[in-house]
Coordinates of C-alpha atoms in Angstrom, one line a residue:
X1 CA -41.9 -32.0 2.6
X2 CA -41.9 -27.9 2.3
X3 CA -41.2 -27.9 5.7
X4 CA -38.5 -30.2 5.5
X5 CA -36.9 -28.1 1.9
X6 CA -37.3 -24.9 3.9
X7 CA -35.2 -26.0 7.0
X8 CA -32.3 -27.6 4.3
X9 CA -32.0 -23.9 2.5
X10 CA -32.0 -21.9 6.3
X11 CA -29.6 -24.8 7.2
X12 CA -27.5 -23.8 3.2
X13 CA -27.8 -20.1 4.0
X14 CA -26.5 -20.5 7.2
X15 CA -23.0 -22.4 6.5
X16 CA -23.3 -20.2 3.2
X17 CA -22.9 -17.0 5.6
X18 CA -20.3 -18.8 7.7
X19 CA -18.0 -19.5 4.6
X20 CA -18.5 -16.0 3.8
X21 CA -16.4 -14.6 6.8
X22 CA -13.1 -14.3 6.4
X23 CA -10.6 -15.9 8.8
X24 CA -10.3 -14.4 12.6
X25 CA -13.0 -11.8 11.4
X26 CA -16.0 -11.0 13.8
X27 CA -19.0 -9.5 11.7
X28 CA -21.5 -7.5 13.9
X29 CA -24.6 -6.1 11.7
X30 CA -26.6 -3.3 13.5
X31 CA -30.1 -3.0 12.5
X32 CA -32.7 -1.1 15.0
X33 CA -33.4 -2.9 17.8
X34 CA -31.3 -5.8 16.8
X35 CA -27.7 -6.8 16.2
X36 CA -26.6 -9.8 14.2
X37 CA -23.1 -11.2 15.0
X38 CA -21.3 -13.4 12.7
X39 CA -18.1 -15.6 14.1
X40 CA -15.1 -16.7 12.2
X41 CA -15.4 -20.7 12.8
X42 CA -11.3 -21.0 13.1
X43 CA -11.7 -17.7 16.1
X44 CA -15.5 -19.3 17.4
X45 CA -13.8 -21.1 20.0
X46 CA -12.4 -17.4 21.6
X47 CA -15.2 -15.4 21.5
X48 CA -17.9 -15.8 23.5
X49 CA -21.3 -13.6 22.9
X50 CA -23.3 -12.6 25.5
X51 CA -25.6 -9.6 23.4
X52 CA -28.7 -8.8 23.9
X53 CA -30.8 -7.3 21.3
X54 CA -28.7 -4.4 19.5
X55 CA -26.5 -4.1 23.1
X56 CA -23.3 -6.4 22.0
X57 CA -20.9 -7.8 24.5
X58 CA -18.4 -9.8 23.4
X59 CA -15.6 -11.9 25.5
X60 CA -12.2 -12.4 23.5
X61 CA -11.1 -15.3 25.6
X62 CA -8.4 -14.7 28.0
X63 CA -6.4 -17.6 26.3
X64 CA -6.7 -16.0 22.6
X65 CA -2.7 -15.2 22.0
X66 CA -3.2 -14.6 18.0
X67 CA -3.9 -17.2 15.3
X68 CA -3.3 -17.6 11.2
X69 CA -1.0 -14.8 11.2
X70 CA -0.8 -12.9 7.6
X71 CA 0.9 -10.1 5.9
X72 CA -2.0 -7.7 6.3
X73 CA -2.6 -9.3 9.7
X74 CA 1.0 -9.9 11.4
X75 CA 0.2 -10.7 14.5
X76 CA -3.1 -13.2 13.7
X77 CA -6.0 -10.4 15.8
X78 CA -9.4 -10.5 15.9
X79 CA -10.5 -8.4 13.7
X80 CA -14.2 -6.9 14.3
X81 CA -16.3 -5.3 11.7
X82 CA -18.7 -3.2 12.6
X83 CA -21.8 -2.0 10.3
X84 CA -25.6 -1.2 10.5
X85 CA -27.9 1.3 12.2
X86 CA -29.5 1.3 16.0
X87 CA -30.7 4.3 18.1
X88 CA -30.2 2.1 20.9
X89 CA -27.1 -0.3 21.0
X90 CA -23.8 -0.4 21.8
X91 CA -20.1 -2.5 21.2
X92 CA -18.7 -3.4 24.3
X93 CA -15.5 -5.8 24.0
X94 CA -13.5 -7.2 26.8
X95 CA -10.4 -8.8 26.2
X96 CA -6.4 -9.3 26.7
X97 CA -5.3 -9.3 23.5
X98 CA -4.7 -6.7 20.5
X99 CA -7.4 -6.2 18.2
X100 CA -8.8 -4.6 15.6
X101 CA -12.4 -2.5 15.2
X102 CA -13.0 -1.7 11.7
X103 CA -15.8 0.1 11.2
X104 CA -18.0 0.2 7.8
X105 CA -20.9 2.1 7.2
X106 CA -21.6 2.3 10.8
X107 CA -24.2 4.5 12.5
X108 CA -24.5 3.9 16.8
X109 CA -26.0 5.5 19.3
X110 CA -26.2 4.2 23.4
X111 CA -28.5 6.6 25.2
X112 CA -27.0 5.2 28.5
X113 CA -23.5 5.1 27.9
X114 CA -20.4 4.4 25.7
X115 CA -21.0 3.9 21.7
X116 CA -18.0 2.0 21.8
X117 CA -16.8 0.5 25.1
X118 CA -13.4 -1.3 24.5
X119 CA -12.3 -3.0 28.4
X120 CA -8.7 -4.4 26.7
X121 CA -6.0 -2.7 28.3
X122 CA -3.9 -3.6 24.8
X123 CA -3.1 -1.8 21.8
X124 CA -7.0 -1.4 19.7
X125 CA -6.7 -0.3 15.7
X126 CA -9.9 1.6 15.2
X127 CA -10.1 1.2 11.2
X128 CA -13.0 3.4 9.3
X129 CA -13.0 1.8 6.0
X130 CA -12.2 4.1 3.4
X131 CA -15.4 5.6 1.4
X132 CA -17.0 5.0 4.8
X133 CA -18.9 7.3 7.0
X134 CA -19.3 6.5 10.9
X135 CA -21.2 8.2 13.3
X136 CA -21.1 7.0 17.2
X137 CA -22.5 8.7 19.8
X138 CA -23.3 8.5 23.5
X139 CA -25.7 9.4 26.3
X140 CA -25.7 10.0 30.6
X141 CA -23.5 8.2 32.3
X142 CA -21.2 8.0 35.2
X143 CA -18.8 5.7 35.0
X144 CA -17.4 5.6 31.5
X145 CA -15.2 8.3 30.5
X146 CA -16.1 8.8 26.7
X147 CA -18.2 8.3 23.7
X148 CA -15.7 6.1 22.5
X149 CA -14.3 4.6 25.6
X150 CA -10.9 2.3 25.6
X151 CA -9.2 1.0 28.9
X152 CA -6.1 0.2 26.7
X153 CA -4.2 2.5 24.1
X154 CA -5.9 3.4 20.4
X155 CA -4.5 4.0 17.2
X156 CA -7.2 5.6 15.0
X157 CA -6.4 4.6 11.1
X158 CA -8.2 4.0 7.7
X159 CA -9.4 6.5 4.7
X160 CA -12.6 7.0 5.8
X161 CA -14.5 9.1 8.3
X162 CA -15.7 8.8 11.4
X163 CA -17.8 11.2 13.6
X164 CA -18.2 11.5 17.1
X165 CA -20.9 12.9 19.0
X166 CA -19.9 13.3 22.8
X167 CA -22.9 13.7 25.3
X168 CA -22.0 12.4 28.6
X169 CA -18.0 13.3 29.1
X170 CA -15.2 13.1 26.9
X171 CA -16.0 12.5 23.1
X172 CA -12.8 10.4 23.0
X173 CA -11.1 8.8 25.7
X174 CA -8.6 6.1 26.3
X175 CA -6.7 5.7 29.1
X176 CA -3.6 4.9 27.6
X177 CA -2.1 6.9 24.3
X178 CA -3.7 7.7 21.1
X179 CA -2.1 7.6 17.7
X180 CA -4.1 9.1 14.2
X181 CA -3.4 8.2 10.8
X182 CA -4.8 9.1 7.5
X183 CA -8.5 8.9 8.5
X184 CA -10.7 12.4 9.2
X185 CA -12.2 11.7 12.7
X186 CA -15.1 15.0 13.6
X187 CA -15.5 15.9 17.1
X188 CA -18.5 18.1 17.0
X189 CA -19.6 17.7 21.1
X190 CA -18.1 17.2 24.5
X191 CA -19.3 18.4 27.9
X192 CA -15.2 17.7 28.7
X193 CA -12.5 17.8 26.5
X194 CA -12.8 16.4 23.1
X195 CA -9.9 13.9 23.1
X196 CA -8.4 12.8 26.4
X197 CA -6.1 10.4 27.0
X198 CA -2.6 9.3 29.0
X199 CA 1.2 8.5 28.0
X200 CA 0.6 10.8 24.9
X201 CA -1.0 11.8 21.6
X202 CA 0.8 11.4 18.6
X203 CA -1.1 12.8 15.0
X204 CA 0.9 11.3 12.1
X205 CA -1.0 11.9 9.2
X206 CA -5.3 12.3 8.3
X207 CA -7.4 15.0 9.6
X208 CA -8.8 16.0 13.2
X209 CA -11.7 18.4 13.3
X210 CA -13.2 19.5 16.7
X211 CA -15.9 22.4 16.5
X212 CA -17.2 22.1 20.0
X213 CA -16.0 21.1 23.3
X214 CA -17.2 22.3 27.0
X215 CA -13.5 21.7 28.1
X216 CA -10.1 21.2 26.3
X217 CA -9.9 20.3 22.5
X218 CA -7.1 17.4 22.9
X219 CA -5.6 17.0 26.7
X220 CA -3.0 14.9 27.3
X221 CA -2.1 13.1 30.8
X222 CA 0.7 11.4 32.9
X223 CA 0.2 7.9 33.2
X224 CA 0.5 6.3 36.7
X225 CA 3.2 3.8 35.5
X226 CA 7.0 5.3 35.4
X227 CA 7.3 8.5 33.9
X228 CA 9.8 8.5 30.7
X229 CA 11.7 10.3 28.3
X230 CA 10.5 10.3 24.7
X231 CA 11.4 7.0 23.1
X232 CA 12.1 5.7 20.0
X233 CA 8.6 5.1 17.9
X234 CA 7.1 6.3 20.9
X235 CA 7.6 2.8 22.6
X236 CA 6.5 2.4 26.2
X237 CA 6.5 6.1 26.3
X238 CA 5.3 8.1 29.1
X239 CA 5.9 11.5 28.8
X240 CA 2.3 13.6 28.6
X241 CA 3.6 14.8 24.9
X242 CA 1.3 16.1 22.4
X243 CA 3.0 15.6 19.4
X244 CA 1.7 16.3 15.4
X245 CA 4.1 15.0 12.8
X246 CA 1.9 15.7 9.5
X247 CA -1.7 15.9 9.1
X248 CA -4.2 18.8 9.5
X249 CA -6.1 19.8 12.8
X250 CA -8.6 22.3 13.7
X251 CA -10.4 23.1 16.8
X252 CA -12.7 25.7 17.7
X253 CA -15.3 26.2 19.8
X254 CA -14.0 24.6 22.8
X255 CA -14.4 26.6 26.1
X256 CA -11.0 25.2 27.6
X257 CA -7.5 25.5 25.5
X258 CA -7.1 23.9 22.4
X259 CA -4.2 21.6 23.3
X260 CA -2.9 20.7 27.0
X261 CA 0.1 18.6 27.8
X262 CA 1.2 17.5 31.3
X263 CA 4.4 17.2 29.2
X264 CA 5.6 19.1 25.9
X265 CA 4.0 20.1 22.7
X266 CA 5.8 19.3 19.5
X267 CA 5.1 20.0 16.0
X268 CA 7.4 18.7 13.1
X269 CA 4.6 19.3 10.2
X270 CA 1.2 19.3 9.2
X271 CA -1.2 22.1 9.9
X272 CA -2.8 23.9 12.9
X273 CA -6.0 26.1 12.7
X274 CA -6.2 27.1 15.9
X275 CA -4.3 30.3 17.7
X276 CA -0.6 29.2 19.1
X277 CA -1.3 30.8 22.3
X278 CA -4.3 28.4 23.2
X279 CA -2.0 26.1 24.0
X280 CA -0.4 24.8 27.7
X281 CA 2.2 22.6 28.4
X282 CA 3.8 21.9 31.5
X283 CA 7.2 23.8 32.4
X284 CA 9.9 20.9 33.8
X285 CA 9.4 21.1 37.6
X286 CA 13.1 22.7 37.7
X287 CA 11.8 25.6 36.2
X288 CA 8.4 25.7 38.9
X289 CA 11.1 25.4 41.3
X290 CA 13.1 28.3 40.8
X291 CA 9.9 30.4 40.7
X292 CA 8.8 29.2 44.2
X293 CA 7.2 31.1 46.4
X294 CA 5.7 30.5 50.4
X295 CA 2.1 30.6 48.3
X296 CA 3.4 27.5 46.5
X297 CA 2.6 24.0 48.3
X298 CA 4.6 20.9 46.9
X299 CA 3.3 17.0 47.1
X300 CA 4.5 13.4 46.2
X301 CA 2.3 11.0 44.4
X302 CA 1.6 9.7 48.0
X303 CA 0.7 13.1 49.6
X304 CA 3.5 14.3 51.5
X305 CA 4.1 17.7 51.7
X306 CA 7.7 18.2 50.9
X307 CA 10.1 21.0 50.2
X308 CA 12.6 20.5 48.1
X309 CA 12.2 17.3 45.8
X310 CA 15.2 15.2 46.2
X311 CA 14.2 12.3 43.8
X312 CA 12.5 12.1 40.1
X313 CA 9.2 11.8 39.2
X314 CA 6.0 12.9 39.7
X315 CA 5.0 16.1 42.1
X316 CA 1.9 17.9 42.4
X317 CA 2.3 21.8 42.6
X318 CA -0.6 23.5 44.1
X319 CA -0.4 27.4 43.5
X320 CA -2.2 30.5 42.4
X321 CA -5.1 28.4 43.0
X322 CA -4.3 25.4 40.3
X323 CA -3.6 22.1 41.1
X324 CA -0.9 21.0 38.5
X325 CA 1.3 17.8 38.1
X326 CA 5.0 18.7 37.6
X327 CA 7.6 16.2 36.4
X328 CA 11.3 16.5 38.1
X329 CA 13.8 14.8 35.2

């Protein structure tokens, strides 16, 4: 009979917790050597787990498209909440489809690799819940590029903090843009630059603060895909602009320059503490051009050498003993 009554109340406590979870919300409670994760039962069909201990992988299905869209939730994500402690764990999340990563009261470290390892080339919203305090960070590897690691493009948000603690590479990386609002994200290591990423970086609002990197404070790249002008909202841009509309940033200690753009660097607001002259951008290849000299060498994206460019797009200029990419507009 107790054995029985004890089974009913596990069985109770179980579809208690269930009920608990709000819809297309993925709970994921770190706790030592252990990770407890929570499914949504209207998403459970979507997301498969295949964690081990406090190391959580989780598969958004290739078929997810978005479901029970709401106002706070327009277009119906996965929404994956992140909380709990582990010396030894990690958030790895594959998938084709936007999501979100809200983070609350969150403290993760992976001795072998990524924090946070996000393998969705879409749009991630990386949420610290305000009153929050997160701390991620990473350890030797050599095939992920950052602490916080996205194959896809990231727009930081929320009212709280979070703090990353680079080890390996970049501190933060994602291999498409990055976009900040409100929340105070703390860089305080990198043995590379401190944010990396490609398309460009755009600081709306919050507050950056990066006391230590072994490279570059924030570097911004040229994509691969077709180079752009700047667009409107910054949709499907590709320009290698660092821009900062509002907000406050600060970086010191980094070995490298504070900010470098393979395109330009544009402030409309906010505030910068950090000297204006640690700064490089990238000249228009027009203006390389007129400087050339017989030291100069000139390349395509496919290797040629070639003389005068006679098409836009990409070039790589190879001079003075720096390898640079150039953009002919």
């Amino acid at each position: 009979m107790k054995k029985n009554l004890l089974t009913v109340l596990a069985l109770v406590a179980s579809i208690n917790s269930a009920v608990a979870i709000d819809n297309n919300t993925v709970e994921i409670k770190f706790n030592g050597t252990t990770a407890t994760v929570n499914v949504a039962s209207n998403i459970s069909s979507y997301v498969t787990n295949q964690s081990s201990g406090s190391h959580v992988k989780l598969i958004q299905s290739e078929s997810f498209a978005g479901v029970n869209k709401t106002v706070d939730n327009e277009d119906g994500e996965i929404i994956y909440v992140l909380s709990g402690t582990s010396t030894d764990g990690e958030f790895y999340l594959e998938g084709s489809f936007k999501c979100e990563i809200e983070l609350n009261g969150l403290t993760l470290t992976n001795p072998k690799g990524p924090a946070i390892n996000i393998q969705n080339g879409k749009r991630v919203s990386v949420s610290a819940k305000k009153g929050t305090t997160n701390t991620i960070t990473d350890g030797a590897n050599d095939v992920y590029n950052g602490c916080y690691h996205s194959k896809g493009h990231t727009k930081f948000k929320g009212k709280g903090t979070l703090n990353v603690v680079g080890k390996s590479k970049h501190a933060v990386y994602s291999k498409e843009y990055i976009e900040v609002k409100n929340l105070t994200l703390n860089i305080t290591s990198a043995p590379k630059d401190a944010i990396h990423c490609k398309e460009y970086f755009f600081m709306e609002s919050g507050t950056v603060n990066i006391s230590a990197a072994q490279d570059d404070g924030i570097q911004v790249e040229l994509s691969s895909d077709p180079v752009t002008g700047q667009t409107a909202d910054h949709e499907e841009e590709n320009t290698g602009n660092f821009y900062q509309e509002d907000g406050k940033l600060t970086i010191t200690g980094v070995q490298g320059k504070a900010v470098k753009a393979d395109g330009s660097i544009i402030y409309s607001g906010g505030t910068r503490n950090f000297s204006s002259s640690d700064i490089e951008e990238h000249a228009d290849i027009d203006d390389v051009f007129n400087m050339a000299t017989e030291q100069m060498e000139i390349y395509d994206l496919n290797g040629r050498k070639v003389t005068v460019p006679a098409a836009k797009g990409i070039y790589v200029v190879r001079s003075a003993g720096k390898t640079l990419k150039k953009v002919l507009k």
